[in-house]
């Protein structure tokens, strides 16, 4: 089954689905900054309205967008409790040893938890509307400006492309190895710590051997064809941004601006 | 190794950051114990050097998050910092420490990187989630205690992978004269 | 110990956009000591079928029975299944991982409660069976061997378990003709020793020479099942399925079309030669 994993992507036909992935990534970053700049009740209310609008336009179901809550519940609780207990406040409600419970601490905890929740909702929308493949390539092209601070972005871009192509191949090979070792009686579990490591060796070592063998073959082929590094590679033509992409970008920037100044 | 080879090795390590956690997903709750995403990053730093290790530590978890939804974005920043530190530090130590014993080199690099990486990640977490308000010591201590099993497993697992790759002649042998006598 | 599939279906990724039926209500029974070939176009469900028999996949519906017991029943002991059914995947050499050949071959034996002498004798037997010298090779690193030797070691690792049913997925892909022949001879010896052998291959000549029965799968359904000569006799249907028949069979078929009175149940070269010699003597050849 030579298939790409699709993560949380839900193929669809909404306005957001059709936006350029680069635009979505930048807008996502803008929205995150918006979240970080927010720390008042009216601010969170306006974020809530914004989220509702986004869900409506992207046709992502609220249930999907909040799907992370179950897996992150403990994490959110820990953040809240940590902040509540360790927040240094002038007027603690009660104190014991290094723990101080205060209203300020609870507010801080709620603040952090709310930020994480909004961050996760926005990321759910991004992931649900963007095929991972497109997102990876958008990431690649957004790295390009980094070349001005002498980061070899061309090489990075090639590594990302190769990595993405290897994902389904390695998945399939991994599945085969797991089955082959299972058929020979391997059990990938053990109670004792050292044996735990040993029990996954039959799985992990062949996976790495297979991956590096393929990498070795590919790099030999690339060198044989005269490839020496990213420098002189002809670039893939990038699709220009369309009207709706630019409009979306401007909207996101405006939202970020208003949110930052109004609240 | 040539730079082309290092680039492609790094690329497969990035891909393994996506694939390995999925493989462990089918093994019952192994993900939290084995920290499978750490393995390719540490290995990449050890074999390809600090710059490639760093690239793998940053790109690997991002790709994993995109393609599998794990780690969730909320965990991504701190995990990214931690993994980037692993790739970077294993690379630096491995290329500067030559004890003439590959075991020693590997253990020093791995332990050094895992300790330093966890400190960096602890600080990053504290800064991100509660700037300046959390007792650093409490946080860092809890971080090490919970991740001790993972550290031990990595220390057993990763050298075995390195030796397997050496025996399969996929990477150059680090100390040719010595290993021949073993 | 017969293998039976009873109305077995298997669906990949049920409930997603990728949902696909890989196997559709297949019923077949393979008796003890049979030598069965499985043919079919890529994606026809061959791999799915053998993985179901080996208990590596669980059917979406239907039953897989071994000796009359449902292997996916909660009470069935997996360890017993692993011991009885051995499976050699395509490119088995990629599953090697231990530091020495001996350890790699002995990997599966760890779970069998054997003492160390028994383990050693099994390993030696398995390595000798695949044509390697135990004394010379056992301490070598399995990862440093040549490709052909690695494959033999990997197969020895499966044989060491002494499975009563041995399943092989395209085991001769990528082997040269000599290695291919000696490998098939090895399977033939195992078969003569009483092992049930199930082999998936595209190579109709090899299947014609060694197997007794052929199953043909198409788009997840079992479309043909019978003695080799019966399956190969229907050249038209095999061609419609995009599959080869053995070359001697093909020659006999073409001669038959030209009006030569040659028997149409020829599968192997020896049979073709005998028939042609016979025809020549009787003046049946133009």
XYZ file of C-alpha atoms in Angstrom:
731
model
C 0.000 0.000 0.000
C 2.114 2.803 -1.295
C 0.309 5.707 0.235
C 1.126 9.043 1.730
C -0.190 9.574 5.231
C -2.589 12.501 5.206
C -2.610 13.422 8.866
C -5.721 15.386 9.686
C -6.375 16.517 6.123
C -10.016 16.282 5.079
C -10.368 16.772 1.330
C -12.988 19.427 0.652
C -14.122 22.248 -1.511
C -14.210 25.329 0.713
C -12.686 28.714 0.088
C -9.902 27.921 2.545
C -9.170 24.575 0.864
C -8.495 26.393 -2.379
C -6.127 28.994 -0.966
C -2.427 28.722 -1.712
C -0.688 26.724 1.028
C 1.974 29.422 1.395
C -0.726 31.968 2.143
C -2.304 29.650 4.669
C 1.007 29.135 6.445
C 1.726 32.872 6.653
C -1.829 33.607 7.762
C -1.464 30.889 10.383
C 1.697 32.525 11.715
C -0.065 35.901 11.793
C -2.973 34.401 13.700
C -0.633 32.802 16.221
C 0.968 36.175 16.875
C -2.519 37.539 17.325
C -3.219 34.901 19.943
C -0.005 35.667 21.786
C -0.842 39.377 21.843
C -4.259 38.720 23.343
C -4.734 38.637 27.092
C -8.006 40.357 27.917
C -11.585 39.132 28.090
C -12.799 41.269 25.151
C -9.741 40.075 23.228
C -10.705 36.451 23.716
C -14.317 37.222 22.781
C -13.199 38.708 19.518
C -10.937 35.676 18.899
C -13.970 33.510 19.464
C -15.923 35.414 16.809
C -12.946 35.132 14.477
C -12.747 31.371 15.069
C -16.457 30.940 14.379
C -16.054 32.827 11.118
C -13.052 30.741 10.127
C -14.859 27.484 10.849
C -17.839 28.668 8.841
C -15.779 29.638 5.790
C -13.577 26.542 5.902
C -16.536 24.204 6.496
C -14.506 22.432 9.182
C -16.800 20.928 11.790
C -16.438 22.197 15.338
C -16.026 18.587 16.440
C -13.030 18.172 14.134
C -11.491 21.446 15.231
C -11.801 20.494 18.894
C -10.723 16.884 18.349
C -7.411 17.550 20.095
C -9.070 18.305 23.458
C -9.195 14.658 24.454
C -5.512 13.993 23.848
C -4.360 17.326 25.252
C -6.647 17.453 28.276
C -3.990 16.325 30.722
C -1.444 18.660 29.185
C -3.815 21.612 29.548
C -4.593 20.686 33.155
C -0.897 20.487 33.985
C -0.262 23.912 32.457
C -3.140 25.391 34.422
C -2.108 23.825 37.722
C 1.566 24.671 37.283
C 0.743 28.287 36.601
C -1.694 28.461 39.467
C 0.742 26.950 41.952
C 3.967 28.632 40.971
C 2.809 32.115 40.058
C 4.550 34.641 42.314
C 1.882 36.970 43.461
C 1.821 39.628 46.120
C -1.531 38.464 47.498
C -1.710 34.690 47.560
C -4.994 33.165 48.672
C -3.072 30.501 50.486
C 0.592 29.485 50.608
C 2.425 26.280 51.480
C 6.165 25.713 51.041
C 6.933 26.790 47.454
C 3.289 26.752 46.356
C 1.259 29.921 46.238
C -2.286 29.900 44.983
C -3.485 33.290 43.875
C -6.096 34.882 41.645
C -3.294 36.232 39.483
C -1.948 32.711 39.054
C -5.318 31.344 38.053
C -5.782 34.144 35.565
C -2.321 33.426 34.160
C -3.144 29.706 33.952
C -6.448 30.354 32.194
C -4.662 32.705 29.834
C -2.123 30.086 28.815
C -4.727 27.351 28.456
C -6.941 29.567 26.292
C -3.984 30.440 24.078
C -3.149 26.785 23.570
C -6.773 26.001 22.751
C -7.000 28.756 20.142
C -3.626 27.756 18.724
C -4.854 24.174 18.385
C -8.130 25.227 16.761
C -6.298 27.307 14.171
C -3.813 24.537 13.530
C -6.662 22.032 13.180
C -8.247 24.240 10.531
C -4.910 24.609 8.750
C -4.233 20.878 8.785
C -7.786 19.909 7.866
C -7.789 22.151 4.803
C -4.225 21.675 3.547
C -2.809 18.462 2.102
C 0.456 17.679 3.950
C 2.283 17.508 0.629
C 1.287 21.084 -0.235
C 2.137 22.259 3.250
C 5.600 20.694 2.998
C 6.248 22.424 -0.301
C 4.935 25.712 1.036
C 7.292 25.352 3.971
C 10.107 24.799 1.502
C 9.412 27.990 -0.394
C 8.882 30.022 2.768
C 12.381 29.014 3.873
C 13.867 30.707 0.843
C 14.366 34.170 2.388
C 16.653 32.525 4.952
C 19.348 32.304 2.300
C 20.104 35.960 3.012
C 21.390 35.025 6.442
C 23.624 32.397 4.775
C 21.466 29.396 5.467
C 21.703 26.965 2.526
C 17.998 26.985 1.783
C 18.397 25.257 -1.578
C 19.970 22.251 0.110
C 17.277 22.299 2.756
C 14.609 22.428 0.067
C 16.092 19.378 -1.644
C 16.279 17.493 1.640
C 12.616 18.257 2.331
C 11.602 17.098 -1.155
C 13.568 13.870 -0.844
C 12.262 13.282 2.677
C 8.656 13.703 1.539
C 9.182 11.257 -1.321
C 10.700 8.717 1.041
C 7.795 8.769 3.499
C 5.421 6.343 1.708
C 8.262 4.058 0.608
C 9.635 3.768 4.115
C 6.168 3.288 5.555
C 5.565 0.345 3.306
C 8.958 -1.160 4.036
C 8.449 -0.687 7.763
C 5.133 -2.500 7.594
C 6.745 -5.406 5.741
C 9.561 -5.683 8.266
C 7.119 -5.587 11.147
C 5.126 -8.419 9.610
C 8.173 -10.482 8.708
C 9.544 -10.296 12.242
C 6.131 -10.953 13.746
C 5.905 -14.088 11.616
C 9.214 -15.197 13.133
C 7.724 -14.816 16.582
C 9.037 -11.368 17.525
C 7.154 -9.564 20.250
C 7.846 -5.855 20.355
C 7.234 -5.496 24.030
C 8.935 -6.414 27.233
C 8.510 -5.451 30.827
C 12.135 -4.786 31.681
C 13.789 -1.628 30.538
C 16.903 -3.072 28.906
C 14.909 -5.813 27.249
C 12.473 -3.223 25.984
C 15.268 -1.750 23.909
C 16.299 -5.216 22.743
C 12.746 -6.147 21.817
C 12.451 -3.387 19.239
C 15.874 -4.035 17.668
C 14.428 -6.491 15.100
C 12.160 -3.664 13.978
C 14.331 -0.571 14.288
C 17.623 -1.876 12.909
C 16.216 -3.196 9.610
C 14.212 0.028 9.197
C 17.380 2.102 9.450
C 19.372 -0.309 7.296
C 16.680 -0.155 4.610
C 16.391 3.617 4.765
C 20.146 4.167 4.626
C 20.536 1.613 1.848
C 18.029 3.540 -0.244
C 19.702 6.828 0.659
C 23.065 5.380 -0.304
C 21.771 4.250 -3.705
C 20.105 7.599 -4.361
C 23.153 9.643 -3.406
C 25.390 7.503 -5.635
C 22.991 8.024 -8.525
C 22.884 11.762 -7.880
C 26.656 12.062 -7.737
C 27.041 9.951 -10.860
C 24.879 12.475 -12.657
C 27.064 15.322 -11.524
C 24.965 16.686 -8.690
C 27.165 18.572 -6.231
C 24.773 20.598 -4.105
C 21.788 22.869 -4.352
C 23.550 25.929 -5.728
C 23.142 25.596 -9.467
C 19.863 23.809 -9.513
C 17.145 25.168 -11.722
C 14.297 26.225 -9.536
C 10.827 24.918 -9.839
C 8.609 27.633 -11.141
C 6.429 28.878 -8.353
C 2.797 29.441 -8.935
C 2.054 33.167 -8.569
C -0.462 34.178 -5.933
C -4.005 34.695 -7.149
C -6.379 37.489 -6.225
C -8.150 35.526 -3.510
C -4.787 34.513 -2.013
C -3.678 38.115 -1.675
C -7.067 39.092 -0.316
C -6.866 36.347 2.304
C -3.391 37.453 3.283
C -4.520 41.065 3.683
C -7.494 39.951 5.772
C -5.251 37.972 8.094
C -2.872 40.923 8.443
C -5.761 43.283 9.142
C -7.207 40.943 11.769
C -3.811 40.703 13.420
C -3.438 44.482 13.402
C -6.904 45.244 14.756
C -6.668 42.581 17.432
C -3.293 43.875 18.578
C -4.384 47.502 18.832
C -8.009 47.227 19.863
C -7.558 44.795 22.750
C 31.136 10.942 3.387
C 30.395 13.486 0.688
C 27.998 16.330 1.318
C 25.523 14.873 -1.156
C 25.478 11.625 0.778
C 25.074 13.485 4.066
C 22.176 15.486 2.600
C 20.354 12.364 1.483
C 21.030 10.555 4.756
C 19.601 13.614 6.502
C 16.569 13.497 4.218
C 15.814 9.870 5.115
C 16.275 10.698 8.801
C 13.690 13.472 8.355
C 11.378 10.937 6.717
C 11.984 8.521 9.584
C 10.883 11.248 12.003
C 7.478 10.736 10.381
C 7.576 6.973 9.818
C 9.178 5.649 13.008
C 6.605 7.092 15.430
C 3.883 5.600 13.211
C 5.585 2.195 13.347
C 5.769 2.407 17.131
C 2.173 3.473 17.266
C 1.143 -0.102 16.503
C 3.264 -1.345 19.392
C 1.231 -0.735 22.513
C 1.855 2.684 24.100
C 5.503 2.548 23.069
C 5.567 6.097 21.792
C 5.881 7.718 25.167
C 8.541 5.303 26.387
C 10.733 4.987 23.308
C 10.497 8.568 22.087
C 10.951 7.203 18.570
C 11.267 10.616 16.930
C 14.473 11.207 18.903
C 16.264 8.296 17.265
C 16.666 9.606 13.690
C 17.624 13.066 14.916
C 20.311 11.800 17.293
C 21.598 9.449 14.626
C 21.666 12.162 11.991
C 23.760 14.398 14.243
C 26.141 11.544 15.039
C 26.660 10.469 11.447
C 26.354 13.654 9.400
C 27.558 16.394 11.744
C 26.012 19.299 13.577
C 24.584 21.274 10.658
C 22.719 18.298 9.237
C 21.661 17.199 12.708
C 20.265 20.636 13.384
C 18.353 20.647 10.086
C 16.906 17.216 10.871
C 15.945 18.309 14.396
C 13.978 21.260 13.035
C 12.440 19.882 9.847
C 11.790 16.327 11.122
C 9.217 17.177 13.805
C 7.555 19.776 11.551
C 7.065 17.164 8.821
C 5.817 14.668 11.380
C 3.299 17.186 12.676
C 2.127 17.945 9.125
C 1.843 14.350 7.964
C 0.627 12.556 11.056
C -0.678 15.265 13.374
C 1.860 14.139 15.964
C 3.225 15.959 17.845
C 0.224 18.336 18.081
C 1.167 21.929 17.325
C 0.941 22.819 21.016
C 3.852 20.485 21.741
C 5.759 21.362 18.594
C 7.749 24.422 19.737
C 9.285 22.788 22.793
C 9.885 19.507 20.987
C 11.469 21.347 18.099
C 13.849 23.160 20.415
C 14.749 19.915 22.151
C 15.335 17.949 18.953
C 17.275 20.765 17.310
C 19.548 20.797 20.346
C 20.024 17.004 20.100
C 20.995 17.102 16.454
C 23.297 20.040 16.982
C 25.038 18.809 20.114
C 25.528 15.162 19.103
C 27.112 16.474 15.912
C 29.450 18.836 17.723
C 30.567 16.320 20.345
C 30.930 13.419 17.911
C 33.204 15.371 15.584
C 35.352 16.717 18.413
C 35.708 13.732 20.718
C 37.977 10.947 19.544
C 38.697 8.481 22.312
C 39.743 5.697 19.922
C 36.789 3.737 21.198
C 33.600 4.127 19.243
C 31.460 3.107 22.216
C 32.918 5.864 24.343
C 32.504 8.451 21.575
C 28.886 7.457 21.056
C 28.001 7.379 24.739
C 29.639 10.727 25.440
C 27.894 12.366 22.482
C 24.520 10.841 23.247
C 24.517 11.501 26.960
C 25.915 15.008 26.509
C 23.302 15.840 23.911
C 20.410 14.298 25.790
C 21.239 16.147 28.995
C 21.886 19.475 27.299
C 18.863 19.079 25.017
C 16.568 18.450 27.949
C 17.870 21.469 29.828
C 17.331 23.619 26.747
C 13.843 22.184 26.262
C 13.017 22.695 29.941
C 14.035 26.330 29.721
C 12.129 26.790 26.483
C 9.016 25.262 27.999
C 9.260 27.428 31.079
C 9.696 30.524 28.945
C 6.866 29.682 26.582
C 4.301 28.649 29.118
C 5.007 30.782 32.117
C 7.672 33.385 31.607
C 9.855 33.714 34.659
C 7.395 32.341 37.169
C 8.235 28.707 37.474
C 10.880 27.262 39.727
C 13.340 26.112 37.133
C 14.771 23.384 39.320
C 11.393 21.774 39.883
C 10.641 21.734 36.209
C 13.988 20.424 35.038
C 14.040 17.713 37.702
C 10.617 16.467 36.767
C 11.697 16.484 33.148
C 14.672 14.194 33.796
C 12.876 11.771 36.045
C 10.059 11.176 33.590
C 12.373 10.777 30.654
C 14.988 8.535 32.265
C 13.644 5.300 30.721
C 13.737 6.961 27.303
C 17.354 8.002 27.823
C 18.402 4.476 28.786
C 16.619 2.944 25.825
C 18.208 5.388 23.385
C 21.637 4.632 24.807
C 21.174 0.925 24.147
C 19.441 1.334 20.817
C 21.397 3.974 18.944
C 24.900 2.466 19.166
C 23.421 -0.824 17.902
C 22.043 0.974 14.876
C 25.402 2.647 14.242
C 27.209 -0.707 14.380
C 24.669 -2.334 12.077
C 25.165 0.475 9.548
C 28.949 0.068 9.809
C 28.743 -3.681 9.283
C 26.465 -3.213 6.289
C 29.111 -0.834 4.897
C 26.581 1.961 4.564
C 28.655 4.385 6.614
C 32.443 4.601 6.914
C 33.919 2.737 9.872
C 35.056 5.223 12.515
C 38.147 3.370 13.729
C 39.057 0.863 10.994
C 42.207 -0.640 12.570
C 40.641 -1.120 15.956
C 37.341 -2.558 14.877
C 39.075 -5.138 12.720
C 40.641 -6.643 15.825
C 37.385 -6.938 17.692
C -2.756 -29.902 8.737
C -4.963 -28.388 6.054
C -5.408 -24.670 5.546
C -8.913 -23.495 4.803
C -10.203 -20.095 3.877
C -13.935 -19.871 4.369
C -15.629 -16.941 2.637
C -12.713 -14.700 3.546
C -12.878 -10.992 2.688
C -10.376 -8.314 3.516
C -10.885 -4.576 3.189
C -8.044 -2.077 3.390
C -8.593 1.125 5.357
C -12.297 0.528 5.997
C -14.322 3.655 6.640
C -11.898 6.020 4.899
C -11.744 7.462 1.409
C -9.123 4.810 0.610
C -11.416 1.900 1.389
C -10.671 -0.925 -1.010
C -11.622 -4.578 -1.077
C -8.386 -6.524 -1.363
C -10.003 -9.928 -1.112
C -13.612 -10.777 -1.745
C -15.241 -13.903 -0.288
C -12.496 -16.341 -1.136
C -13.043 -19.973 -0.210
C -10.232 -22.425 -0.750
C -8.683 -25.373 0.993
C -5.077 -26.516 0.815
C -4.303 -30.045 1.990
C -1.223 -31.280 3.821
C 1.845 -31.744 1.666
C 0.548 -29.809 -1.325
C 2.812 -27.665 -3.490
C 0.602 -24.775 -4.551
C 1.374 -21.816 -6.771
C -0.544 -18.529 -6.602
C -0.684 -16.310 -9.673
C -2.330 -13.000 -10.367
C -1.734 -9.504 -11.556
C -0.278 -6.848 -9.228
C -2.918 -5.807 -6.705
C -5.021 -8.942 -7.183
C -4.879 -9.845 -3.508
C -2.077 -12.439 -3.518
C -0.100 -10.794 -0.747
C -3.232 -10.199 1.266
C -4.178 -13.859 0.946
C -0.864 -15.246 2.158
C -0.715 -12.744 5.013
C -4.178 -13.854 6.086
C -3.023 -17.480 6.094
C 0.012 -16.524 8.175
C -2.232 -14.670 10.617
C -0.558 -11.319 9.938
C -3.815 -9.796 8.811
C -7.215 -10.416 10.313
C -10.027 -10.961 7.808
C -12.823 -8.370 7.658
C -15.211 -11.294 7.398
C -14.955 -15.038 7.023
C -12.661 -17.519 8.733
C -9.124 -18.768 8.297
C -8.889 -22.319 9.607
C -5.773 -24.283 10.376
C -6.433 -27.905 11.176
C -10.057 -26.954 11.602
C -9.330 -24.252 14.203
C -10.046 -20.580 13.566
C -6.665 -18.872 13.912
C -8.280 -15.536 14.696
C -10.296 -16.969 17.519
C -9.419 -15.418 20.876
C -8.347 -18.761 22.297
C -5.968 -19.671 19.460
C -2.319 -19.623 20.498
C -0.321 -17.272 18.308
C 2.957 -18.922 19.233
C 1.689 -22.201 17.821
C 0.735 -20.469 14.579
C 4.174 -18.860 14.238
C 5.796 -22.236 14.752
C 3.669 -24.011 12.184
C 3.438 -21.419 9.452
C 6.623 -19.865 8.091
C 6.480 -16.959 5.666
C 9.263 -15.675 3.439
C 8.540 -12.188 2.168
C 9.890 -10.633 -0.967
C 13.480 -9.494 -0.319
C 13.698 -11.373 2.991
C 17.320 -10.228 3.332
C 16.058 -6.848 4.531
C 14.865 -8.334 7.795
C 18.360 -9.327 8.990
C 19.635 -7.338 11.934
C 21.802 -9.395 14.290
C 25.569 -9.173 14.597
C 26.209 -12.731 13.412
C 24.615 -15.159 10.979
C 24.078 -17.666 13.768
C 22.090 -15.204 15.872
C 20.004 -14.107 12.918
C 19.015 -17.652 12.009
C 18.327 -18.480 15.657
C 16.136 -15.397 16.192
C 12.810 -17.167 15.802
C 13.972 -20.164 17.855
C 14.265 -18.062 20.999
C 10.533 -18.339 21.437
C 10.423 -22.122 21.072
C 11.814 -23.356 24.408
C 14.722 -25.312 22.941
C 18.031 -25.924 24.684
C 21.198 -24.439 23.229
C 22.366 -27.694 21.612
C 19.037 -28.079 19.853
C 19.177 -24.471 18.717
C 22.672 -24.967 17.316
C 21.719 -28.128 15.463
C 18.633 -26.455 13.993
C 20.698 -23.470 12.857
C 23.316 -25.760 11.328
C 20.634 -27.807 9.596
C 18.883 -24.715 8.214
C 22.102 -23.167 6.912
C 23.223 -26.434 5.294
C 19.754 -26.841 3.782
C 19.968 -23.505 1.972
C 23.444 -24.444 0.802
C 25.685 -22.521 3.165
C 28.522 -23.977 5.204
C 27.585 -23.614 8.861
C 31.154 -23.814 10.172
C 32.416 -21.163 7.786
C 29.620 -18.679 8.005
C 28.052 -18.810 11.454
C 30.344 -16.226 13.047
C 30.270 -13.837 10.102
C 28.247 -10.654 10.270
C 25.045 -11.269 8.356
C 25.009 -7.653 7.197
C 28.383 -7.904 5.494
C 27.499 -10.863 3.246
C 26.724 -10.698 -0.465
C 23.121 -10.185 -1.539
C 22.560 -13.831 -2.486
C 24.048 -15.118 0.758
C 21.975 -12.679 2.788
C 18.820 -13.984 1.185
C 19.835 -17.564 1.968
C 20.522 -16.648 5.599
C 17.143 -14.956 5.884
C 15.383 -18.001 4.433
C 17.368 -20.255 6.764
C 15.964 -18.139 9.602
C 12.461 -19.185 8.556
C 13.376 -22.828 7.856
C 15.012 -23.176 11.277
C 11.531 -22.980 12.771
C 10.725 -26.182 10.807
C 7.330 -24.868 9.695
C 4.828 -27.407 8.452
C 3.488 -24.827 6.041
C 5.960 -22.646 4.186
C 4.663 -19.599 2.327
C 6.876 -17.679 -0.068
C 6.154 -14.349 -1.761
C 8.068 -13.965 -5.022
C 11.123 -15.718 -3.563
C 12.941 -15.997 -6.875
C 12.554 -12.373 -7.961
C 15.962 -10.966 -8.797
C 17.780 -14.326 -8.780
C 19.791 -15.501 -11.784
C 18.572 -18.689 -13.536
C 21.061 -20.974 -11.791
C 20.266 -19.645 -8.327
C 16.582 -19.809 -9.202
C 16.781 -23.454 -10.143
C 18.763 -24.470 -7.107
C 16.329 -22.583 -4.913
C 13.369 -24.381 -6.443
C 15.177 -27.721 -5.986
C 15.457 -26.836 -2.316
C 11.715 -26.208 -2.105
C 11.133 -29.484 -3.893
C 13.235 -31.339 -1.296
C 11.288 -29.685 1.526
C 8.065 -30.617 -0.201
C 9.199 -34.222 -0.517
C 9.945 -34.129 3.190
C 6.263 -33.401 3.817
C 6.174 -29.614 4.061
C 3.198 -27.865 2.522
C 4.494 -25.188 0.181
C 2.577 -22.156 -1.040
C 4.456 -19.978 -3.480
C 3.460 -16.687 -5.087
C 5.207 -16.041 -8.385
C 4.838 -14.457 -11.793
C 7.085 -17.079 -13.321
C 4.766 -19.544 -15.052
C 7.646 -21.796 -16.159
C 8.843 -22.289 -12.605
C 5.318 -22.857 -11.313
C 4.705 -25.304 -14.158
C 7.867 -27.231 -13.357
C 7.466 -27.526 -9.618
C 3.926 -26.968 -8.349
C 1.049 -29.412 -8.626
C -1.799 -26.950 -8.266
C -2.345 -23.323 -9.169
C -4.679 -20.701 -7.768
C -5.362 -17.645 -9.900
C -6.605 -14.466 -8.285
C -8.087 -11.493 -10.062
C -9.267 -8.294 -8.387
C -9.627 -10.010 -5.056
C -11.544 -13.048 -6.274
C -10.370 -16.584 -6.798
C -11.034 -17.100 -10.530
C -9.198 -20.366 -11.220
C -8.154 -23.265 -9.037
C -6.935 -26.609 -10.259
C -4.122 -28.860 -11.374
C -1.423 -26.996 -13.282
C -2.311 -28.569 -16.597
C -5.980 -27.711 -16.212
C -5.319 -24.090 -15.314
C -2.797 -23.673 -18.121
C -5.066 -25.430 -20.621
C -7.283 -22.338 -20.752
C -4.766 -20.120 -22.542
C -7.425 -17.639 -23.612
C -8.587 -16.935 -20.089
C -5.050 -16.642 -18.767
C -4.311 -14.116 -21.500
C -7.476 -12.228 -20.649
C -6.169 -11.994 -17.089
C -2.836 -10.712 -18.400
C -1.016 -13.785 -17.126
C 1.488 -16.104 -18.771
C 1.204 -19.831 -19.140
C 4.437 -21.828 -19.200
C 6.347 -21.496 -22.447
C 6.080 -25.190 -23.420
C 2.322 -24.904 -22.959
C 2.298 -21.786 -25.096
C 4.249 -23.573 -27.866
C 1.868 -26.512 -27.792
C -1.037 -24.095 -27.952
C 0.380 -22.281 -30.984
C 1.148 -25.571 -32.725
C -2.390 -26.734 -31.999
C -3.740 -23.588 -33.611
C -1.739 -24.395 -36.736
C -3.461 -27.748 -36.902
C -0.712 -29.900 -35.424
C -2.218 -32.786 -33.446
C -0.292 -32.174 -30.249
C -1.788 -32.853 -26.801
C -3.030 -29.705 -25.088
C -2.132 -30.737 -21.549
C 1.584 -30.119 -21.946
C 3.126 -27.995 -19.198
C 6.844 -28.810 -19.040
C 9.714 -28.975 -21.479
C 10.172 -32.740 -21.085
C 6.538 -33.316 -21.971
C 6.829 -31.044 -24.998
C 9.975 -32.835 -26.145
C 8.388 -36.273 -25.748
C 5.296 -35.172 -27.630
C 7.308 -33.621 -30.451
C 9.567 -36.708 -30.771
C 6.479 -38.867 -30.848
C 4.881 -36.696 -33.535
C 8.021 -36.720 -35.625
C 8.190 -40.534 -35.494
C 4.540 -40.865 -36.436
C 4.921 -38.288 -39.187
C 2.489 -35.888 -37.568
C 4.811 -32.927 -38.040
C 4.503 -31.058 -41.334
